[in-house]
Amino acid sequence: FLLPHSSSPQLDYSSPIYTNANFVRKCISAESCQDDLWGKLVCTNFKVSFITHNSLPRQRFQCTHRLLGEHDIPLACVEQVVTVNDVKGKQKILGSNQKLKFNPTELILYCKDFRIIRFRFDEAGPESAKKVCLAIAHYSHPADPQLLFGFEYVGKRYHGSTGERVNGVDPGGGMQTTLFDCSSDWDREIKRTGASEWRVCTINQGYFISPSLPEFFVVPVSLADQDLKQYACFFYSQRIPLWCWNHSSGSALVRMSNISDLQQQRKVEQRISSAITKSHPLRSDVFKSDLDKNLPNIQDIQAALLKLRQICVIDPFEESEEKWLSSLESSRWMEYVRTFLRHAVEVVYMLESRNVPVILLEKEDRDLSCVISCLVQLMCDPHCRSLHGFQGLIQKEWVMAGHRFLDRCNHLKKNDKEESPVFLLFLDCVWQLWNQYPAAFEFTEVYLTVLGDSMWVPIFSTFLFNCPRQRAENSRDFASSKSIHLGQDQALRFPPVWDWSQQFSLKDQTLFNNPLYVGKIATCVQNGTVKTFTHRRSKKNYSSTLRGLPSALRNGSLGPNDTLARRNSLVLRLRSDLSQVREQQETPSERFIRDFFSRPVDLQGLLLPQLLPSHLSVWKLYFLRWVPEAQIPQGGPITAFHKLSVLTDEIDMLQNQLRQYKGAGGTPNNLHAEHSKMYFKATSTPHQPPAPPEYLSSSFPFSPVGNLCRPGILGSPLSKFLNGAKIWLSTETLANETI
């Protein structure tokens, strides 16, 4: 069967319909049913789809997903299926292969992307309603990885953008992201970072040494293959230490699992440390950072997300703003974000200031080390802040290094104890950096949000497996069972998520490109001459952000007698006795941070985050986009960013036209008009009247309408705050007052 999308063009792949129910009502408003939609509720092997002929108001600039319509939910995104019979007062949480003894009058789907979606069966047949509820519960809990839709998609229906098909998959010739699945990718990374004393190791080809490591990785030149084979059995899961990155000073960042054989621990650690020391130009000693002792574990992170989901989506905004903020603090999610950022800064201090190699120690080296290694590279290496550099970073430190995406995302819903949003925590940390230095990143907040959502579209190898070996073995077994002919790789080639054309059009992908991004070299036309220069921030600081990090606020926390006033007043209050406090309490790492913030920031150099609670904020576009009360009409930071982007784009177009004019010897009017890099900008010309101002809500470019049913709260302090009360700071105030 071909299942057309309710709000997007029909695709060239099919999903078999397991069951459906007609005359279903999708609840849009809890107060009344006037705005509700009527249609057919369908369960396929990929998604839950609601097909309706009615339309909802859409934002003018809204992404259109090629795989998912506006009312579609991937089965992997369904967290919990709840059926209700309001006549009998019964409610049941459905799981796989369970029975339902009552006829449901309502279905509630709790989603992993913070949506809550309600369907009513008032007019639907009781048997069809029961069947569709049971089907959704069953197929959202697959018992085996090969039952995930990604295998069906890759095996038979996936076509690449070039039209060439290898086992159903584009061979990837046009993709620029480095996948680190071959030795040449690692060779290029060694040369890019100047790691001359490191080499590509091939002893794990065929996953002969470690089942969770990639076939190719980088080790010190002084370590022979025979020694590595001998040492492998002493580490957890035979995970030999992995090279991550080299600082320009020669200091290496390495990740390593714990040594399980305590009798051999001292000997093996000394041998590994000695080899890493020999790879350093100054033969500096190695610094070991124990992540298990200094960071929250996966259970802590999971508990924090569940509490965050409770206050962001499930609990209504009925309490005062202070109560809601207290609940947010008690979830500890923001605390954990700060903890990971702070620890990454400490590692940066060792690499940048102390000039020593660093080993990240974690018991199995598959969770916390992924976060810290990536954050360190983002702070130190501008290449990782480019779009393809960032994607290659995730491919290297998460996918190929064996992060358990299958278990941590709980795609099979087998073991809740293994579930943990480690990757989402990482994206939140990246967003905090982006929010403080938006011009330093080639990608936008929209891109980060879409990347987080892509975990629940299980057709991409990026988020589908626990390690490369699992991907290879499952794909071979599936191909054998389906009689699919394999190519030279002897495995199905799953598309990586970085092939964004599978999800979005080229027009929508322009939303990923940050027009404020400051590249390594920018061109400027001055007096008819093209000049190049490196962007640096002016020494004069126009921001209200606290630039220094006094030791009284050590580790980003206030003392017991301190209160957090406005940022400008805080600077004035601390300025008088700052020198004395520094002399008494400041540590070398704090001095390193203070010195960084006392200098102009080079957006293509080292970047350190501000770590005070006032500097970190909730990632509203991800966590609150489905909450109607959190939408900001006619303004807010999204609109401010949009207006800055439009100005930047216009300047870029004018500069290009001026360069063409100088090169062609004509006039700009005779030249072909330069195309904008932003399709969401106003297209007015000097001959046209100015276009009306564009207002973007905080859910840009997503539309929460119709995707969430919750009570509308009017008049609460928080909703007044979010609807334009004049208490915004910095860019928010500027955006609202200007408009």
Coordinates of C-alpha atoms in Angstrom, one line a residue, residues 160-494:
G160 CA 20.1 8.0 -3.5
S161 CA 19.9 11.6 -4.9
T162 CA 22.1 10.5 -7.8
G163 CA 19.8 7.7 -8.8
E164 CA 22.5 5.1 -8.6
R165 CA 21.6 2.2 -6.3
V166 CA 24.0 -0.1 -4.4
N167 CA 22.0 -2.5 -2.3
G168 CA 19.3 0.1 -2.3
V169 CA 21.7 2.8 -1.1
D170 CA 23.5 5.8 -2.7
P171 CA 27.2 5.0 -2.6
G172 CA 27.7 8.5 -1.1
G173 CA 29.9 10.0 -3.8
G174 CA 28.3 13.5 -3.3
M175 CA 28.4 13.6 0.4
Q176 CA 31.2 15.8 2.0
T177 CA 31.0 14.5 5.6
T178 CA 33.8 12.3 6.6
L179 CA 32.5 9.0 7.9
F180 CA 35.7 7.6 9.4
D181 CA 34.9 4.1 8.1
C182 CA 38.2 3.7 6.2
S183 CA 41.8 4.2 6.9
S184 CA 42.2 7.1 4.5
D185 CA 39.7 9.2 6.5
W186 CA 41.8 8.8 9.6
D187 CA 45.0 9.6 7.6
R188 CA 43.5 12.9 6.6
E189 CA 42.5 13.7 10.1
I190 CA 46.0 13.0 11.4
K191 CA 47.5 15.3 8.8
R192 CA 44.8 18.0 9.4
T193 CA 45.7 18.1 13.1
G194 CA 49.4 17.7 12.7
A195 CA 49.6 14.5 14.7
S196 CA 52.9 13.3 13.2
E197 CA 53.6 10.8 16.0
W198 CA 50.4 8.9 15.5
R199 CA 49.4 6.2 13.0
V200 CA 46.3 4.4 11.7
C201 CA 46.0 0.9 13.2
T202 CA 44.3 -1.9 11.3
I203 CA 44.5 -4.8 13.8
N204 CA 40.7 -4.7 14.4
Q205 CA 39.8 -5.4 10.8
G206 CA 36.9 -7.9 10.9
Y207 CA 36.5 -6.8 14.5
F208 CA 39.0 -9.4 15.5
I209 CA 40.3 -7.6 18.6
S210 CA 37.3 -5.7 20.0
P211 CA 33.6 -6.1 19.0
S212 CA 32.7 -2.4 19.8
L213 CA 35.7 -0.6 18.3
P214 CA 35.8 0.5 14.6
E215 CA 38.0 -1.4 12.2
F216 CA 40.4 1.5 11.9
F217 CA 41.6 3.9 14.6
V218 CA 44.7 5.9 15.6
V219 CA 47.4 4.9 18.1
P220 CA 50.9 6.2 19.0
V221 CA 53.6 5.3 16.5
S222 CA 55.7 3.8 19.3
L223 CA 53.1 1.2 20.1
A224 CA 53.5 -1.9 17.9
D225 CA 50.5 -3.9 16.7
Q226 CA 51.7 -7.0 18.6
D227 CA 51.8 -5.0 21.9
L228 CA 48.3 -3.7 21.2
K229 CA 47.0 -7.2 20.7
Q230 CA 48.6 -8.3 23.9
Y231 CA 47.2 -5.3 25.9
A232 CA 43.7 -5.5 24.5
C233 CA 42.6 -8.3 26.8
F234 CA 43.3 -6.2 29.9
F235 CA 40.8 -3.5 29.0
Y236 CA 37.0 -3.6 29.4
S237 CA 35.4 -5.0 26.1
Q238 CA 39.0 -5.1 24.7
R239 CA 38.7 -1.4 24.0
I240 CA 42.2 -0.2 23.3
P241 CA 42.9 3.5 23.9
L242 CA 41.6 5.7 21.1
W243 CA 43.2 8.9 19.8
C244 CA 40.7 11.7 19.4
W245 CA 42.5 14.9 18.4
N246 CA 45.8 16.8 18.6
H247 CA 46.2 20.3 19.8
S248 CA 48.5 22.6 17.8
S249 CA 51.0 22.4 20.6
G250 CA 51.3 18.6 20.1
S251 CA 49.2 17.6 23.1
A252 CA 46.9 14.7 22.3
L253 CA 43.4 14.0 23.5
V254 CA 42.9 10.3 24.1
R255 CA 40.0 8.2 25.4
M256 CA 40.5 5.0 27.2
S257 CA 38.4 2.4 29.0
N258 CA 39.3 1.0 32.4
I259 CA 41.7 -1.9 32.9
S260 CA 39.8 -4.9 34.1
D261 CA 42.8 -6.9 35.1
L262 CA 44.0 -5.2 38.3
Q263 CA 47.2 -7.2 38.4
Q264 CA 48.3 -5.8 35.1
Q265 CA 46.9 -2.3 35.6
R266 CA 50.0 -0.5 36.7
K267 CA 52.2 -2.1 33.9
V268 CA 49.7 -1.5 31.1
E269 CA 48.9 2.1 32.2
Q270 CA 52.6 3.0 32.3
R271 CA 53.2 1.5 28.9
I272 CA 50.2 3.4 27.3
S273 CA 51.2 6.7 29.1
S274 CA 54.8 6.3 28.0
A275 CA 53.7 5.9 24.4
I276 CA 51.5 9.0 24.5
T277 CA 54.3 11.0 26.2
K278 CA 56.7 10.0 23.4
S279 CA 54.2 11.4 20.9
H280 CA 54.4 14.8 22.4
P281 CA 57.1 17.2 21.1
L282 CA 58.2 18.2 24.7
R283 CA 57.7 14.7 26.1
S284 CA 55.1 16.0 28.6
D285 CA 53.6 13.7 31.2
V286 CA 50.0 12.6 30.7
F287 CA 47.1 13.9 32.7
K288 CA 44.3 11.4 33.4
S289 CA 40.8 12.7 33.8
D290 CA 38.4 10.2 35.5
L291 CA 35.0 10.9 34.0
D292 CA 33.1 8.3 36.2
K293 CA 34.2 10.2 39.3
N294 CA 33.6 13.7 38.1
L295 CA 30.4 13.5 36.0
P296 CA 26.8 12.1 36.5
N297 CA 26.2 8.6 35.3
I298 CA 23.7 7.6 32.6
Q299 CA 21.0 6.8 35.2
D300 CA 21.3 10.4 36.6
I301 CA 21.0 11.9 33.1
Q302 CA 17.9 9.8 32.4
A303 CA 16.3 10.8 35.6
A304 CA 17.0 14.5 34.9
L305 CA 15.4 14.3 31.5
L306 CA 12.2 12.6 32.8
K307 CA 11.8 15.4 35.4
L308 CA 12.5 18.0 32.7
R309 CA 9.8 16.4 30.5
Q310 CA 7.4 16.5 33.4
I311 CA 7.7 20.2 34.0
C312 CA 8.0 21.2 30.3
V313 CA 5.1 19.2 28.9
I314 CA 3.1 17.1 31.3
D315 CA 2.7 19.6 34.1
P316 CA 0.7 22.7 33.1
F317 CA 2.1 26.2 33.7
E318 CA -0.3 26.9 36.5
E319 CA 2.2 27.9 39.1
S320 CA 4.1 31.1 39.3
E321 CA 7.2 31.7 37.3
E322 CA 9.4 31.2 40.4
K323 CA 7.8 27.9 41.1
W324 CA 8.4 26.7 37.5
L325 CA 12.0 27.8 37.6
S326 CA 12.5 26.1 40.9
S327 CA 11.1 22.9 39.4
L328 CA 13.5 23.3 36.4
E329 CA 16.4 23.6 38.8
S330 CA 15.3 20.6 40.8
S331 CA 15.3 18.4 37.7
R332 CA 19.1 18.9 37.6
W333 CA 19.2 18.9 33.8
M334 CA 20.7 22.4 33.6
E335 CA 23.1 21.5 36.4
Y336 CA 24.4 18.5 34.4
V337 CA 24.8 20.7 31.3
R338 CA 27.0 23.0 33.3
T339 CA 28.9 20.1 34.8
F340 CA 29.8 18.7 31.4
L341 CA 30.8 22.1 30.0
R342 CA 32.9 22.9 33.1
H343 CA 34.7 19.6 32.9
A344 CA 35.4 20.1 29.2
V345 CA 36.9 23.6 30.1
E346 CA 39.2 21.9 32.6
V347 CA 40.4 19.5 29.9
V348 CA 40.9 22.5 27.5
Y349 CA 43.0 24.2 30.2
M350 CA 45.3 21.1 30.4
L351 CA 45.7 21.0 26.6
E352 CA 45.9 24.7 26.0
S353 CA 47.6 26.2 29.0
R354 CA 49.5 23.3 30.6
N355 CA 50.4 21.8 27.2
V356 CA 50.1 18.2 28.4
P357 CA 48.3 15.2 26.8
V358 CA 45.0 14.2 28.4
I359 CA 43.5 10.7 28.7
L360 CA 39.7 10.6 29.3
L361 CA 39.0 7.6 31.5
E362 CA 35.6 5.9 31.6
K363 CA 34.8 2.4 32.5
E364 CA 33.7 1.3 29.0
D365 CA 34.5 4.5 27.1
R366 CA 31.2 4.7 25.3
D367 CA 29.1 7.5 26.9
L368 CA 30.6 10.3 28.9
S369 CA 33.8 10.4 27.0
C370 CA 31.8 10.9 23.8
V371 CA 30.4 14.1 25.2
I372 CA 33.7 15.5 26.7
S373 CA 35.9 14.7 23.7
C374 CA 33.5 16.4 21.4
L375 CA 33.0 19.5 23.6
V376 CA 36.8 19.9 23.9
Q377 CA 37.3 19.8 20.2
L378 CA 34.4 22.2 19.6
M379 CA 36.0 24.7 22.0
C380 CA 39.5 24.4 20.5
D381 CA 39.1 23.5 16.8
P382 CA 37.2 25.9 14.5
H383 CA 37.0 23.1 11.9
C384 CA 34.6 21.3 14.2
R385 CA 32.3 24.3 14.3
S386 CA 31.7 24.1 10.6
L387 CA 28.8 22.0 9.4
H388 CA 30.7 19.2 7.8
G389 CA 33.3 19.3 10.5
F390 CA 30.7 19.0 13.2
Q391 CA 29.1 16.1 11.4
G392 CA 32.4 14.3 11.0
L393 CA 33.1 14.9 14.7
I394 CA 29.9 13.1 15.7
Q395 CA 30.7 10.3 13.2
K396 CA 34.2 9.9 14.7
E397 CA 33.5 10.3 18.4
W398 CA 30.0 8.7 18.7
V399 CA 29.1 6.4 15.8
M400 CA 32.5 4.8 15.0
A401 CA 33.6 4.9 18.7
G402 CA 30.7 2.7 19.6
H403 CA 28.1 4.8 21.5
R404 CA 25.2 2.5 22.2
F405 CA 22.5 4.4 20.3
L406 CA 20.3 1.4 20.0
D407 CA 20.3 0.9 23.8
R408 CA 20.5 4.6 24.9
C409 CA 17.6 5.5 22.6
N410 CA 15.8 2.3 23.6
H411 CA 14.6 1.7 20.1
L412 CA 13.6 -1.9 21.1
K413 CA 12.2 -0.8 24.5
K414 CA 13.8 -3.9 26.1
N415 CA 15.7 -2.5 29.0
D416 CA 14.7 0.8 30.4
K417 CA 17.8 0.8 32.7
E418 CA 20.0 1.2 29.6
E419 CA 18.1 4.1 28.2
S420 CA 19.7 7.5 28.6
P421 CA 19.7 10.8 26.6
V422 CA 23.5 11.2 26.5
F423 CA 23.4 12.5 22.9
L424 CA 20.6 14.9 23.7
L425 CA 22.6 16.2 26.6
F426 CA 25.6 16.8 24.3
L427 CA 23.4 18.7 21.8
D428 CA 22.2 20.9 24.7
C429 CA 25.8 21.6 25.7
V430 CA 26.5 22.5 22.0
W431 CA 23.5 24.8 22.0
Q432 CA 24.7 26.6 25.1
L433 CA 28.0 27.3 23.2
W434 CA 26.1 28.3 20.1
N435 CA 23.9 30.6 22.1
Q436 CA 26.9 32.4 23.5
Y437 CA 28.9 32.5 20.3
P438 CA 26.4 32.2 17.4
A439 CA 28.7 33.7 14.8
A440 CA 31.3 31.0 15.5
F441 CA 29.2 28.2 14.2
E442 CA 28.3 27.5 10.5
F443 CA 25.1 25.8 11.5
T444 CA 22.0 27.2 13.2
E445 CA 19.8 26.3 16.2
V446 CA 17.3 24.8 13.7
Y447 CA 20.0 22.3 12.6
L448 CA 20.6 21.2 16.1
T449 CA 16.9 20.7 16.8
V450 CA 16.5 18.7 13.6
L451 CA 19.5 16.6 14.5
G452 CA 17.9 15.8 17.9
D453 CA 14.7 14.8 16.2
S454 CA 16.5 12.5 13.7
M455 CA 17.2 10.0 16.5
W456 CA 13.6 8.9 16.3
V457 CA 13.5 8.4 12.5
P458 CA 15.2 5.0 12.6
I459 CA 16.3 4.6 9.0
F460 CA 19.8 6.1 9.5
S461 CA 22.8 4.1 10.5
T462 CA 23.9 7.0 12.6
F463 CA 21.4 6.4 15.4
L464 CA 20.4 2.8 14.7
F465 CA 23.2 0.6 16.2
N466 CA 25.4 0.2 19.2
C467 CA 28.6 -0.2 17.2
P468 CA 29.9 -0.7 13.6
R469 CA 30.1 -4.4 14.1
Q470 CA 26.4 -4.7 15.1
R471 CA 25.5 -2.8 11.9
A472 CA 27.5 -5.1 9.7
E473 CA 26.3 -8.3 11.3
N474 CA 22.6 -7.3 11.3
S475 CA 22.7 -6.1 7.8
R476 CA 24.3 -9.3 6.5
D477 CA 21.8 -11.4 8.3
F478 CA 18.9 -9.3 7.1
A479 CA 20.2 -9.4 3.5
S480 CA 20.5 -13.2 3.7
S481 CA 17.0 -13.7 5.0
K482 CA 15.5 -11.4 2.3
S483 CA 17.8 -12.8 -0.5
I484 CA 19.2 -9.4 -1.2
H485 CA 22.3 -9.4 -3.3
L486 CA 25.3 -7.7 -1.6
G487 CA 28.0 -5.8 -3.2
Q488 CA 31.8 -5.8 -2.5
D489 CA 31.2 -4.6 1.1
Q490 CA 29.2 -7.7 1.9
A491 CA 26.8 -5.7 3.9
L492 CA 23.8 -3.3 3.4
R493 CA 24.9 0.3 3.3
F494 CA 22.5 2.3 5.5

